[in-house]
Coordinates of C-alpha atoms and ligand atoms in Angstrom, one line a residue:
M198 CA 0.0 0.0 0.0
C199 CA 1.2 3.5 -0.7
G200 CA 1.9 6.0 2.1
I201 CA 0.8 9.7 2.2
V202 CA 2.0 12.6 4.3
G203 CA 0.7 16.1 3.8
Y204 CA 1.7 19.1 6.0
L205 CA 0.6 22.7 6.4
G206 CA 2.0 24.6 9.4
F207 CA 4.9 26.5 10.8
Q208 CA 7.5 23.8 11.0
D209 CA 10.0 22.6 8.3
P210 CA 7.8 20.5 5.9
K211 CA 10.8 18.5 4.8
K212 CA 11.5 17.1 8.3
I213 CA 7.8 16.5 9.1
I214 CA 7.2 14.7 5.8
I215 CA 10.3 12.5 5.8
D216 CA 9.8 11.5 9.4
G217 CA 6.2 10.7 8.6
L218 CA 7.1 8.6 5.6
K219 CA 9.5 6.7 7.8
K220 CA 6.6 5.8 10.1
L221 CA 4.8 4.4 7.0
E222 CA 7.7 2.3 5.7
Y223 CA 6.0 -0.9 7.1
R224 CA 3.4 -0.5 4.3
G225 CA 6.1 -1.5 1.8
Y226 CA 7.2 0.7 -1.1
D227 CA 9.8 1.0 -3.8
S228 CA 10.0 4.7 -4.5
A229 CA 9.4 8.0 -2.6
G230 CA 9.1 11.7 -3.2
I231 CA 8.4 15.1 -1.6
A232 CA 7.1 18.4 -3.0
V233 CA 7.2 21.7 -1.1
V234 CA 5.8 25.1 -2.1
D235 CA 8.6 27.5 -1.6
K236 CA 8.4 31.2 -2.5
G237 CA 5.7 30.6 -5.1
Q238 CA 7.5 27.7 -6.7
T239 CA 7.2 24.0 -6.2
K240 CA 10.3 22.1 -5.3
R241 CA 9.8 18.4 -6.1
I242 CA 12.4 15.7 -5.3
R243 CA 11.8 12.0 -6.0
A244 CA 13.9 8.8 -5.8
A245 CA 13.5 5.2 -6.7
G246 CA 14.2 2.7 -3.9
K247 CA 14.2 3.3 -0.2
L248 CA 13.7 6.5 1.7
K249 CA 17.5 6.9 2.2
N250 CA 17.9 7.5 -1.5
L251 CA 15.5 10.4 -1.2
E252 CA 17.2 11.7 1.9
E253 CA 20.5 11.7 0.1
K254 CA 19.0 13.9 -2.6
L255 CA 17.6 16.2 0.1
I256 CA 20.8 16.7 2.1
N257 CA 21.5 20.1 0.5
E258 CA 17.9 21.1 -0.1
H259 CA 16.5 23.7 2.3
F260 CA 12.9 24.9 2.1
S261 CA 11.6 28.2 3.5
G262 CA 8.0 27.2 2.7
H263 CA 5.6 25.6 5.2
L264 CA 3.4 23.5 2.8
G265 CA 4.3 20.1 1.4
I266 CA 3.3 16.6 0.5
G267 CA 5.2 13.3 0.5
H268 CA 4.5 9.8 -0.7
T269 CA 5.9 6.3 -0.6
R270 CA 4.8 4.3 -3.7
W271 CA 4.4 0.5 -4.1
A272 CA 4.5 0.0 -7.8
T273 CA 2.2 -2.6 -9.2
H274 CA 1.8 -1.1 -12.7
G275 CA 4.9 0.2 -14.4
A276 CA 8.4 0.1 -13.1
P277 CA 9.3 1.5 -9.7
V278 CA 11.4 4.3 -11.3
E279 CA 11.7 8.0 -10.5
K280 CA 9.4 9.1 -13.3
N281 CA 6.5 7.1 -11.8
A282 CA 7.2 8.2 -8.2
H283 CA 4.8 10.7 -6.5
P284 CA 4.3 13.6 -6.0
H285 CA 3.1 14.2 -9.6
Q286 CA 3.5 17.8 -10.6
V287 CA 1.7 19.3 -13.6
G288 CA 2.0 23.1 -14.0
E289 CA 1.1 24.8 -10.7
I290 CA -0.4 21.6 -9.2
S291 CA 1.2 18.8 -7.3
L292 CA -0.5 15.8 -5.8
V293 CA 0.0 12.4 -4.2
H294 CA -2.4 9.5 -4.7
N295 CA -3.3 6.0 -3.3
G296 CA -5.8 3.6 -4.9
I297 CA -6.8 3.3 -8.6
I298 CA -8.5 5.4 -11.2
E299 CA -10.5 2.8 -13.2
N300 CA -11.3 5.1 -16.2
Y301 CA -7.7 6.3 -16.5
L302 CA -7.3 5.0 -20.1
D303 CA -10.2 7.3 -21.3
I304 CA -8.9 10.2 -19.3
K305 CA -5.4 9.6 -20.8
K306 CA -6.8 9.5 -24.4
D307 CA -8.7 12.8 -23.9
L308 CA -5.7 14.5 -22.3
I309 CA -3.4 13.5 -25.1
A310 CA -6.0 14.7 -27.6
R311 CA -5.9 18.1 -25.8
G312 CA -2.2 18.2 -26.2
A313 CA -1.2 17.1 -22.7
K314 CA 2.4 15.8 -22.2
I315 CA 2.1 12.6 -20.2
T316 CA 5.5 11.9 -18.5
S317 CA 4.8 8.8 -16.5
D318 CA 3.0 5.4 -16.7
T319 CA 0.7 6.2 -13.7
D320 CA -3.0 7.1 -13.4
S321 CA -2.1 9.5 -10.7
E322 CA -0.3 12.0 -13.0
L323 CA -3.5 12.2 -15.1
V324 CA -5.4 13.6 -12.1
A325 CA -2.8 16.3 -11.7
H326 CA -3.3 17.2 -15.4
L327 CA -7.1 17.5 -14.9
I328 CA -6.8 19.7 -11.8
N329 CA -4.2 21.9 -13.5
E330 CA -6.5 22.4 -16.4
E331 CA -9.4 23.3 -14.1
I332 CA -7.3 25.7 -12.0
Q333 CA -6.5 27.8 -15.1
V334 CA -10.2 28.6 -15.3
T335 CA -11.4 28.5 -11.6
K336 CA -8.3 30.1 -10.1
N337 CA -9.7 28.3 -7.0
L338 CA -8.2 25.1 -5.8
L339 CA -11.3 23.7 -4.0
L340 CA -13.5 24.3 -7.1
A341 CA -10.8 22.8 -9.4
V342 CA -10.6 19.7 -7.2
Q343 CA -14.4 19.3 -6.9
K344 CA -14.9 19.6 -10.7
T345 CA -12.1 17.0 -11.3
L346 CA -13.6 14.5 -8.8
G347 CA -16.7 14.3 -11.0
K348 CA -14.6 12.9 -13.8
L349 CA -12.9 10.1 -11.9
I350 CA -14.2 6.5 -11.4
G351 CA -12.5 4.2 -9.0
A352 CA -11.4 4.1 -5.4
F353 CA -8.7 6.6 -4.6
S354 CA -7.4 9.1 -2.1
I355 CA -5.5 12.2 -3.1
V356 CA -3.8 15.2 -1.4
V357 CA -3.4 18.3 -3.6
I358 CA -1.4 21.6 -3.3
W359 CA -1.2 24.7 -5.6
E360 CA 2.0 26.7 -5.7
K361 CA 0.0 29.9 -6.0
S362 CA -1.7 29.2 -2.7
P363 CA 0.9 28.5 0.0
D364 CA -1.6 28.4 2.9
E365 CA -3.9 25.9 1.4
I366 CA -4.1 22.1 1.1
I367 CA -7.0 19.8 0.0
A368 CA -7.6 16.1 0.3
F369 CA -10.2 13.7 -1.0
K370 CA -10.7 10.2 0.5
D371 CA -12.4 7.2 -1.2
G372 CA -11.0 3.8 -0.4
P373 CA -7.5 4.0 1.0
P374 CA -7.5 5.7 4.4
L375 CA -6.7 9.4 4.9
I376 CA -6.7 10.9 8.4
V377 CA -6.4 14.6 9.3
G378 CA -4.1 15.5 12.2
V379 CA -5.2 18.8 13.8
G380 CA -2.4 20.5 15.7
E381 CA -1.9 24.0 17.1
K382 CA -1.8 26.1 13.9
E383 CA -0.6 23.1 11.9
F384 CA -2.3 20.3 10.0
F385 CA -1.3 16.8 8.9
I386 CA -3.0 14.6 6.3
V387 CA -1.7 11.1 6.6
S388 CA -2.4 7.5 5.6
D389 CA -2.4 6.5 9.3
V390 CA -2.0 8.3 12.5
Q391 CA 1.4 6.9 13.2
A392 CA 2.8 9.4 10.8
A393 CA 1.7 12.4 12.9
L394 CA 1.2 11.0 16.4
Q395 CA 4.3 12.6 17.7
Y396 CA 2.9 16.1 16.9
T397 CA -0.8 15.8 17.8
K398 CA -3.3 13.4 19.3
N399 CA -6.3 15.1 17.6
F400 CA -7.4 13.3 14.5
V401 CA -10.3 13.4 12.1
Y402 CA -11.0 10.2 10.1
L403 CA -12.2 11.0 6.6
E404 CA -14.9 8.7 5.4
D405 CA -15.3 7.7 1.7
R406 CA -16.1 10.5 -0.7
E407 CA -15.3 13.3 1.8
V408 CA -13.1 16.3 1.1
V409 CA -11.1 18.3 3.6
H410 CA -10.1 21.9 2.8
I411 CA -7.5 23.7 5.0
Q412 CA -6.7 27.3 4.3
N413 CA -5.2 30.1 6.5
N414 CA -5.6 27.9 9.6
E415 CA -9.3 27.2 8.9
I416 CA -10.4 23.7 8.3
K417 CA -13.6 22.7 6.5
Y418 CA -15.1 19.4 5.4
F419 CA -17.4 18.7 2.4
S420 CA -19.0 15.8 0.6
A421 CA -17.7 15.1 -2.9
L422 CA -20.7 17.0 -4.2
G423 CA -19.8 20.1 -2.1
A424 CA -22.2 19.8 0.8
P425 CA -20.6 21.1 4.1
L426 CA -20.0 18.4 6.7
K427 CA -19.4 18.4 10.4
K428 CA -16.7 16.0 11.6
Q429 CA -15.7 14.9 15.1
I430 CA -12.1 15.2 16.4
V431 CA -11.0 11.9 17.9
Q432 CA -8.4 11.9 20.7
V433 CA -5.9 9.1 19.9
D434 CA -4.0 8.0 22.9
W435 CA -2.5 4.7 21.8
N436 CA -0.3 2.2 23.6
T437 CA 2.5 0.6 21.6
E438 CA 0.5 -2.4 20.7
Q439 CA -2.3 -0.1 19.3
V440 CA 0.3 1.8 17.3
E441 CA 1.4 -1.4 15.8
K442 CA -2.2 -1.8 14.6
M443 CA -1.7 1.3 12.6
G444 CA -5.1 2.7 13.1
F445 CA -6.9 -0.6 12.6
K446 CA -9.2 -2.1 15.3
H447 CA -7.5 -5.5 15.1
F448 CA -4.3 -7.0 13.7
M449 CA -6.5 -9.2 11.5
L450 CA -8.1 -6.2 9.8
K451 CA -4.7 -4.5 9.3
E452 CA -3.5 -7.8 7.7
I453 CA -6.5 -8.0 5.4
Y454 CA -5.8 -4.4 4.3
E455 CA -2.1 -5.3 3.8
Q456 CA -2.9 -7.9 1.2
P457 CA -2.3 -5.6 -1.8
R458 CA 1.2 -5.0 -0.6
A459 CA 1.7 -8.6 0.6
V460 CA 0.6 -10.1 -2.8
A461 CA 2.9 -7.6 -4.6
A462 CA 5.8 -8.5 -2.3
A463 CA 5.2 -12.2 -2.9
I464 CA 5.2 -12.1 -6.7
R465 CA 7.5 -9.2 -7.6
P466 CA 10.8 -11.1 -7.0
H467 CA 9.7 -13.6 -9.6
L468 CA 8.2 -11.5 -12.4
N469 CA 9.7 -9.2 -14.9
T470 CA 7.5 -6.1 -14.6
E471 CA 8.8 -4.7 -17.8
T472 CA 8.3 -7.7 -20.2
H473 CA 5.5 -9.3 -18.1
Q474 CA 7.3 -12.7 -18.0
V475 CA 7.8 -15.1 -15.2
E476 CA 11.4 -15.4 -14.1
M477 CA 11.3 -17.3 -10.8
Q478 CA 14.2 -16.8 -8.5
T479 CA 16.2 -19.9 -7.7
L480 CA 14.5 -22.1 -5.1
G481 CA 17.9 -23.2 -3.7
F482 CA 17.9 -26.8 -5.0
V483 CA 21.3 -28.2 -6.1
K484 CA 19.8 -28.3 -9.7
S485 CA 18.3 -25.3 -11.4
N486 CA 14.5 -24.7 -11.1
A487 CA 14.1 -25.7 -14.8
E488 CA 16.0 -29.0 -14.3
I489 CA 13.8 -29.8 -11.3
F490 CA 10.5 -28.9 -13.0
K491 CA 11.3 -30.9 -16.1
S492 CA 12.4 -34.0 -14.2
I493 CA 9.5 -34.4 -11.7
D494 CA 6.6 -36.6 -12.5
R495 CA 4.3 -35.3 -9.8
I496 CA 3.8 -32.8 -7.0
M497 CA 2.5 -33.6 -3.6
F498 CA 1.2 -30.7 -1.4
V499 CA 1.0 -31.3 2.4
A500 CA -0.3 -28.6 4.8
C501 CA -2.9 -27.8 7.5
G502 CA -5.9 -25.6 7.8
T503 CA -5.9 -22.5 5.6
S504 CA -2.6 -23.5 4.2
Y505 CA -4.1 -26.7 3.0
Y506 CA -6.8 -24.8 1.2
A507 CA -4.1 -22.8 -0.5
A508 CA -2.6 -26.1 -1.5
M509 CA -5.9 -27.2 -3.0
V510 CA -5.8 -24.0 -5.2
G511 CA -2.3 -25.0 -6.2
K512 CA -3.5 -28.3 -7.4
Y513 CA -6.0 -26.7 -9.9
L514 CA -3.4 -24.1 -11.0
I515 CA -0.5 -26.5 -11.6
E516 CA -2.5 -29.4 -13.1
Q517 CA -4.4 -27.1 -15.5
A518 CA -1.6 -24.7 -16.4
G519 CA 1.4 -27.0 -16.0
N520 CA -0.2 -30.3 -17.1
L521 CA 1.5 -32.0 -14.1
P522 CA -0.3 -34.4 -11.7
V523 CA -0.7 -33.0 -8.2
E524 CA -1.8 -34.8 -5.0
I525 CA -2.8 -32.9 -1.8
D526 CA -3.2 -34.1 1.7
V527 CA -3.6 -32.7 5.2
A528 CA -0.4 -33.2 7.1
S529 CA -2.1 -35.0 10.0
E530 CA -3.3 -37.7 7.7
F531 CA -0.2 -37.8 5.5
R532 CA 2.2 -38.5 8.3
Y533 CA 0.2 -41.6 9.5
R534 CA -1.3 -43.2 6.4
K535 CA 2.0 -44.8 5.2
P536 CA 1.9 -42.7 2.1
I537 CA 3.3 -43.9 -1.2
V538 CA 5.8 -41.3 -2.4
P539 CA 7.0 -42.4 -5.9
K540 CA 10.4 -41.3 -7.1
N541 CA 10.6 -38.0 -9.1
T542 CA 8.1 -36.6 -6.6
L543 CA 8.4 -33.0 -5.4
L544 CA 6.7 -32.6 -2.0
I545 CA 5.7 -29.0 -1.2
T546 CA 4.8 -28.0 2.3
I547 CA 2.8 -24.8 2.9
S548 CA 3.1 -23.3 6.4
Q549 CA 2.8 -19.6 7.4
S550 CA 4.5 -20.2 10.7
G551 CA 6.9 -22.9 9.4
E552 CA 6.4 -24.6 12.8
T553 CA 3.2 -26.7 12.5
A554 CA 4.0 -30.0 14.0
D555 CA 2.1 -32.2 11.6
T556 CA 3.6 -30.4 8.6
L557 CA 7.1 -30.7 10.0
A558 CA 6.5 -34.4 10.6
A559 CA 5.3 -34.8 7.0
I560 CA 8.3 -33.2 5.5
R561 CA 10.6 -35.4 7.5
L562 CA 8.7 -38.5 6.4
A563 CA 8.8 -37.4 2.8
K564 CA 12.6 -37.0 3.0
E565 CA 12.9 -40.5 4.5
K566 CA 11.0 -41.7 1.4
G567 CA 13.4 -40.0 -0.9
A568 CA 11.3 -37.1 -2.0
L569 CA 12.7 -33.7 -3.0
T570 CA 11.1 -31.2 -0.7
L571 CA 10.2 -27.5 -1.1
S572 CA 8.9 -25.3 1.7
I573 CA 6.6 -22.3 1.1
T574 CA 6.6 -20.3 4.4
N575 CA 6.4 -16.8 5.8
V576 CA 9.2 -17.3 8.3
Q577 CA 12.7 -17.8 7.1
K578 CA 14.8 -20.3 9.1
S579 CA 11.7 -21.7 10.7
S580 CA 11.9 -25.4 11.5
I581 CA 10.1 -26.5 8.3
D582 CA 12.1 -24.0 6.2
R583 CA 15.3 -25.4 7.5
E584 CA 14.4 -29.0 6.8
A585 CA 13.4 -28.5 3.2
H586 CA 15.7 -28.8 0.2
G587 CA 14.2 -25.8 -1.6
H588 CA 12.6 -22.5 -0.3
L589 CA 9.9 -20.1 -1.3
Y590 CA 8.9 -17.2 0.9
M591 CA 5.5 -15.5 1.2
N592 CA 7.2 -12.2 2.2
S593 CA 3.9 -11.1 3.9
G594 CA 5.5 -9.5 6.9
V595 CA 4.5 -10.6 10.4
E596 CA 1.0 -12.1 10.5
V597 CA -0.3 -11.6 14.1
G598 CA -4.0 -12.5 13.7
V599 CA -4.6 -16.2 14.4
A600 CA -6.9 -16.3 11.4
S601 CA -4.6 -16.3 8.4
T602 CA -5.4 -13.8 5.7
K603 CA -2.4 -12.1 3.9
A604 CA -0.3 -15.3 4.2
F605 CA -3.1 -17.1 2.4
T606 CA -3.3 -14.7 -0.5
S607 CA 0.4 -14.4 -0.7
T608 CA 0.7 -18.1 -1.0
I609 CA -1.9 -18.3 -3.8
A610 CA -0.1 -15.5 -5.6
L611 CA 3.2 -17.6 -5.3
L612 CA 1.4 -20.7 -6.5
N613 CA 0.3 -18.7 -9.6
V614 CA 3.9 -17.9 -10.2
L615 CA 5.0 -21.5 -9.6
A616 CA 2.3 -22.9 -11.9
L617 CA 3.4 -20.5 -14.7
Q618 CA 7.1 -21.3 -14.3
I619 CA 6.4 -25.1 -14.3
A620 CA 4.3 -24.7 -17.4
K621 CA 6.9 -22.6 -19.1
D622 CA 9.8 -24.9 -18.2
R623 CA 7.8 -28.0 -19.3
G624 CA 7.0 -26.2 -22.6
V625 CA 3.2 -26.1 -22.2
L626 CA 2.8 -22.3 -21.9
T627 CA 3.0 -20.0 -25.0
A628 CA 4.6 -16.6 -24.8
D629 CA 1.2 -14.9 -25.2
Q630 CA -0.4 -17.0 -22.5
E631 CA 2.6 -16.2 -20.2
K632 CA 2.3 -12.4 -20.9
N633 CA -1.5 -12.5 -20.4
Y634 CA -1.4 -14.3 -17.1
V635 CA 1.5 -12.2 -15.7
T636 CA -0.2 -9.0 -16.7
Q637 CA -3.4 -10.1 -14.9
L638 CA -1.4 -11.2 -11.9
L639 CA 0.5 -7.9 -11.6
A640 CA -2.9 -6.1 -11.7
V641 CA -4.1 -8.0 -8.6
P642 CA -2.7 -5.7 -5.9
S643 CA -4.5 -2.7 -7.4
Q644 CA -7.7 -4.8 -7.8
L645 CA -7.4 -5.8 -4.2
E646 CA -7.4 -2.1 -3.3
V647 CA -10.7 -1.8 -5.1
V648 CA -12.2 -4.8 -3.3
L649 CA -11.1 -3.4 0.0
A650 CA -12.6 -0.1 -0.8
Y651 CA -16.1 -1.8 -0.9
D652 CA -15.6 -3.1 2.7
K653 CA -18.8 -1.4 3.9
Y654 CA -20.8 -3.7 1.7
F655 CA -19.2 -6.8 3.1
S656 CA -19.9 -5.4 6.6
E657 CA -23.6 -5.0 5.7
A658 CA -23.7 -8.6 4.3
A659 CA -22.1 -9.8 7.5
K660 CA -25.0 -8.4 9.6
K661 CA -27.3 -10.5 7.4
L662 CA -25.4 -13.7 8.4
Q663 CA -26.4 -13.4 12.0
E664 CA -30.0 -14.5 11.3
F665 CA -29.1 -17.8 9.8
K666 CA -28.8 -21.2 11.6
G667 CA -26.5 -22.9 9.1
F668 CA -24.1 -22.0 6.3
L669 CA -23.1 -23.7 3.2
Y670 CA -20.2 -22.2 1.3
L671 CA -20.1 -23.4 -2.3
G672 CA -17.7 -23.1 -5.2
R673 CA -16.6 -25.0 -8.3
G674 CA -13.1 -25.6 -9.7
V675 CA -10.5 -23.2 -8.2
S676 CA -13.3 -21.5 -6.3
Y677 CA -14.1 -24.7 -4.3
P678 CA -11.0 -24.3 -2.0
I679 CA -12.0 -20.7 -1.5
A680 CA -15.5 -21.8 -0.4
L681 CA -13.8 -24.1 2.1
E682 CA -11.6 -21.3 3.3
G683 CA -14.6 -19.0 3.7
A684 CA -16.3 -21.6 5.8
L685 CA -13.3 -22.0 8.0
K686 CA -13.1 -18.2 8.6
L687 CA -16.7 -18.2 9.8
K688 CA -16.1 -21.1 12.1
E689 CA -12.8 -19.9 13.6
L690 CA -13.9 -16.2 14.0
A691 CA -17.7 -16.2 14.6
Y692 CA -17.9 -19.7 16.2
M693 CA -20.8 -20.5 13.8
H694 CA -21.1 -23.9 12.0
A695 CA -20.3 -23.6 8.3
E696 CA -19.5 -26.2 5.7
G697 CA -17.6 -25.7 2.5
Y698 CA -18.8 -27.9 -0.4
A699 CA -18.2 -28.4 -4.1
A700 CA -21.2 -26.8 -5.7
G701 CA -21.7 -29.8 -7.9
E702 CA -22.2 -32.0 -4.8
M703 CA -25.5 -30.4 -3.7
K704 CA -27.7 -33.1 -5.2
H705 CA -25.6 -35.8 -3.4
G706 CA -26.9 -34.9 0.0
P707 CA -26.5 -31.3 1.1
L708 CA -29.7 -30.2 -0.8
A709 CA -31.6 -31.9 2.0
L710 CA -30.2 -29.2 4.4
I711 CA -31.7 -26.3 2.5
D712 CA -34.5 -24.2 3.9
S713 CA -35.0 -20.5 4.8
N714 CA -32.7 -20.9 7.8
M715 CA -29.8 -21.9 5.6
A716 CA -27.5 -19.3 4.1
I717 CA -25.7 -20.3 0.9
V718 CA -22.5 -18.3 0.3
V719 CA -21.4 -19.0 -3.2
V720 CA -18.1 -18.1 -4.8
A721 CA -18.9 -17.6 -8.5
P722 CA -16.5 -15.5 -10.5
T723 CA -17.3 -15.6 -14.2
D724 CA -15.3 -18.5 -15.6
E725 CA -16.1 -21.6 -17.7
L726 CA -18.1 -23.1 -14.8
I727 CA -20.3 -20.2 -13.9
E728 CA -23.5 -21.5 -15.7
K729 CA -23.2 -24.8 -13.8
T730 CA -22.8 -23.0 -10.5
I731 CA -25.9 -20.8 -11.2
S732 CA -28.0 -23.9 -12.0
N733 CA -26.9 -25.4 -8.6
L734 CA -28.0 -22.2 -7.0
Q735 CA -31.4 -22.4 -8.7
E736 CA -32.0 -25.7 -6.9
A737 CA -31.1 -24.2 -3.6
K738 CA -33.1 -21.0 -4.2
A739 CA -36.2 -23.1 -5.1
R740 CA -36.0 -24.7 -1.7
G741 CA -36.0 -21.4 0.2
G742 CA -32.2 -21.1 0.6
K743 CA -31.0 -17.5 1.0
I744 CA -28.0 -16.7 -1.2
I745 CA -25.0 -14.4 -0.7
S746 CA -22.9 -14.5 -3.8
I747 CA -19.5 -13.2 -4.9
G748 CA -19.3 -12.6 -8.7
T749 CA -17.3 -10.6 -11.2
G750 CA -18.7 -7.4 -12.6
E751 CA -22.5 -7.1 -12.9
N752 CA -23.6 -10.7 -13.1
A753 CA -27.4 -10.1 -13.5
A754 CA -28.3 -13.8 -13.2
L755 CA -26.4 -14.1 -9.9
Q756 CA -27.6 -10.8 -8.6
S757 CA -31.3 -11.6 -9.2
M758 CA -30.9 -14.8 -7.1
S759 CA -29.0 -13.2 -4.2
E760 CA -29.9 -11.4 -1.0
Y761 CA -26.5 -9.9 -1.3
Y762 CA -24.3 -9.8 -4.4
L763 CA -20.7 -8.8 -3.8
S764 CA -18.8 -7.9 -6.9
I765 CA -15.0 -8.3 -7.5
P766 CA -13.0 -7.2 -10.5
A767 CA -12.6 -9.6 -13.4
S768 CA -9.3 -11.4 -13.7
S769 CA -7.8 -14.6 -15.0
W770 CA -9.2 -17.8 -13.6
M771 CA -5.9 -18.4 -11.9
A772 CA -6.0 -15.0 -10.1
H773 CA -9.7 -15.0 -9.2
P774 CA -9.1 -16.8 -5.8
L775 CA -6.9 -13.9 -4.7
L776 CA -9.9 -11.5 -5.1
S777 CA -12.8 -13.7 -4.2
V778 CA -11.5 -14.7 -0.7
V779 CA -11.3 -11.1 0.5
P780 CA -15.1 -10.5 0.9
L781 CA -15.3 -13.8 2.8
Q782 CA -12.5 -12.7 5.1
L783 CA -14.2 -9.3 5.8
M784 CA -17.7 -10.8 6.2
S785 CA -16.4 -13.2 8.9
Y786 CA -14.3 -10.4 10.5
H787 CA -17.1 -8.0 10.8
L788 CA -19.6 -10.6 12.0
A789 CA -17.2 -11.8 14.7
D790 CA -16.4 -8.2 15.7
S791 CA -20.1 -7.3 15.9
L792 CA -20.6 -10.3 18.2
G793 CA -17.9 -8.9 20.5
Y794 CA -15.5 -11.9 20.0
D795 CA -11.7 -11.7 20.2
V796 CA -11.0 -11.5 16.5
D797 CA -7.2 -11.6 16.9
Q798 CA -7.2 -14.5 19.4
P799 CA -10.3 -16.7 18.7
R800 CA -11.1 -19.1 21.5
N801 CA -9.3 -22.5 21.6
L802 CA -7.0 -21.6 18.8
A803 CA -3.2 -20.8 18.5
K804 CA -1.4 -19.0 15.8
S805 CA 1.0 -21.9 15.4
V806 CA 0.0 -25.5 16.3
T807 CA 3.4 -26.7 17.3
V808 CA 2.0 -29.8 19.0
E809 CA -0.1 -32.7 17.5
Ligands
AGP29 C1 -6.1 -20.4 9.6 O1 -6.9 -19.2 9.7 C2 -5.8 -21.0 10.9 N1 -5.2 -20.2 11.8 C3 -5.1 -22.4 10.8 O2 -6.0 -23.2 10.0 C4 -3.7 -22.4 10.1 O3 -3.9 -22.1 8.7 C5 -3.1 -23.8 10.2 O4 -2.9 -24.0 11.6 C6 -1.8 -23.9 9.5 O5 -0.8 -23.0 10.1 P1 0.6 -22.8 9.3 O6 0.2 -22.2 8.0 O7 1.4 -21.9 10.1 O8 1.2 -24.2 9.1

């Protein structure tokens, strides 16, 4: 996720902004920049890489102004190079942005037709062009911003400054968080309170589609349509643990919102973001990745819980893309069923903690049987990681919530990469297919931002769940494991009984369960199986089942059958699980939170099951 710091006050904006961006480094980024209005001019300095690169450029830069904006960017589209770093400056306007502008291609076409010089690969720059065009007419920053907002579609938060108005700063929030720090004659606009907590404890949390306008020490709030708003100041007095939650109520919610960055961190080391090809880093085997992938006859996945459901997704991805047989098993069964492990088997364990006892036992047994082993984990040098021959890392950052979220999506993203690399090395993936899948995979972090921006709808759907006695989570194909994972989230967080099922199995028994007390949560992105899933739902609907569905785009058939229809962006069939699981995570989170349960530490559960 990108990080934003805006400042208007009497202190040195360079120090305030850089210190603030340092507090946001946890969000992950690969370029940074600052723009300060100084004597009617805008001084903008940007750098690729870490903040220290930007600080080196700033050593001899001194600003006399007191208005500035800063940004740490996590690139998902386009290379993480200086020209794409924020702030974007066009004419008299500079801005920073977090989120995505969905209609940016149309905007770009129109701007170019009007002779605009586009200098970056970002959608953010286009917004600066639009506001700069408007300000030439309105000569009023608030008006220019409000007129521009009406042209933008998507979920985005922006902070804007105008070099001709050194006592004014404006921000708009829709999707990614923006919080206003209200100090004594100074104001901060930040992605989370951590970036300004050392200067003030008074904060105003902007809601979606709200504008804050600060000028000459006066602060006003408006709706996107210009209606004045009253906002409450919240006193934030956080202990350390709360600060680590970065403004989120629970670690689990923070980790759900970290998924765009976590997925990007998982895949970027293995993808060429220029050519959109898969170039998997060495896994650490004695032989090269390609030699291994060409020589194996099968893959066996072994894992537990949510990690096992990720392994199930891996089976669909690798068999269908890589044309290689894949077996899966839960570790607690594998270790005792005297498994047959044929030669030329690659056994892959998936374990966020790298310490799960059953999974550790499984990898030891597999090695005794002569299998080559690969560990996918989030903790380097964990017990399982140390025992494996090869290593892949989720790179998710610490996952504190017992209910696994970002580690799950990071693993599925890695399994997308693994499936594509295996297919490529085994000669069953064309160059066009590779480019298409990699392009769609690289788009997922931005698409996750969009899904997260609709959280309020998932929260409403969650309230609906309370009235039901039983829950069936359904999915077909690669969405079947996601249905299982969704059911597990409801069980482990809201302590409600839920069952994940292959949608095609309804006739073989579960249909007898259906009545108006039964909620059917169906994962149904538009793919080759969608019609079959919809016909399964008709059977359930005819028997009084209440349906909550997750689909792609405006699926009218699905919407017409559902009490709640939750839409996710369209993607490749391989990447859909990364998007469809998020509404299920959030629904279970909000339901458990509304029931007053301990979301981060659900009863009877531990984050790492290091005993049988
Ligand atoms: C997931 O929400 C649970 N916390 C649990 O099922 C977990 O996935 C399982 O215990 C495996 O843990 P691991 O990934 O650390 O091996």
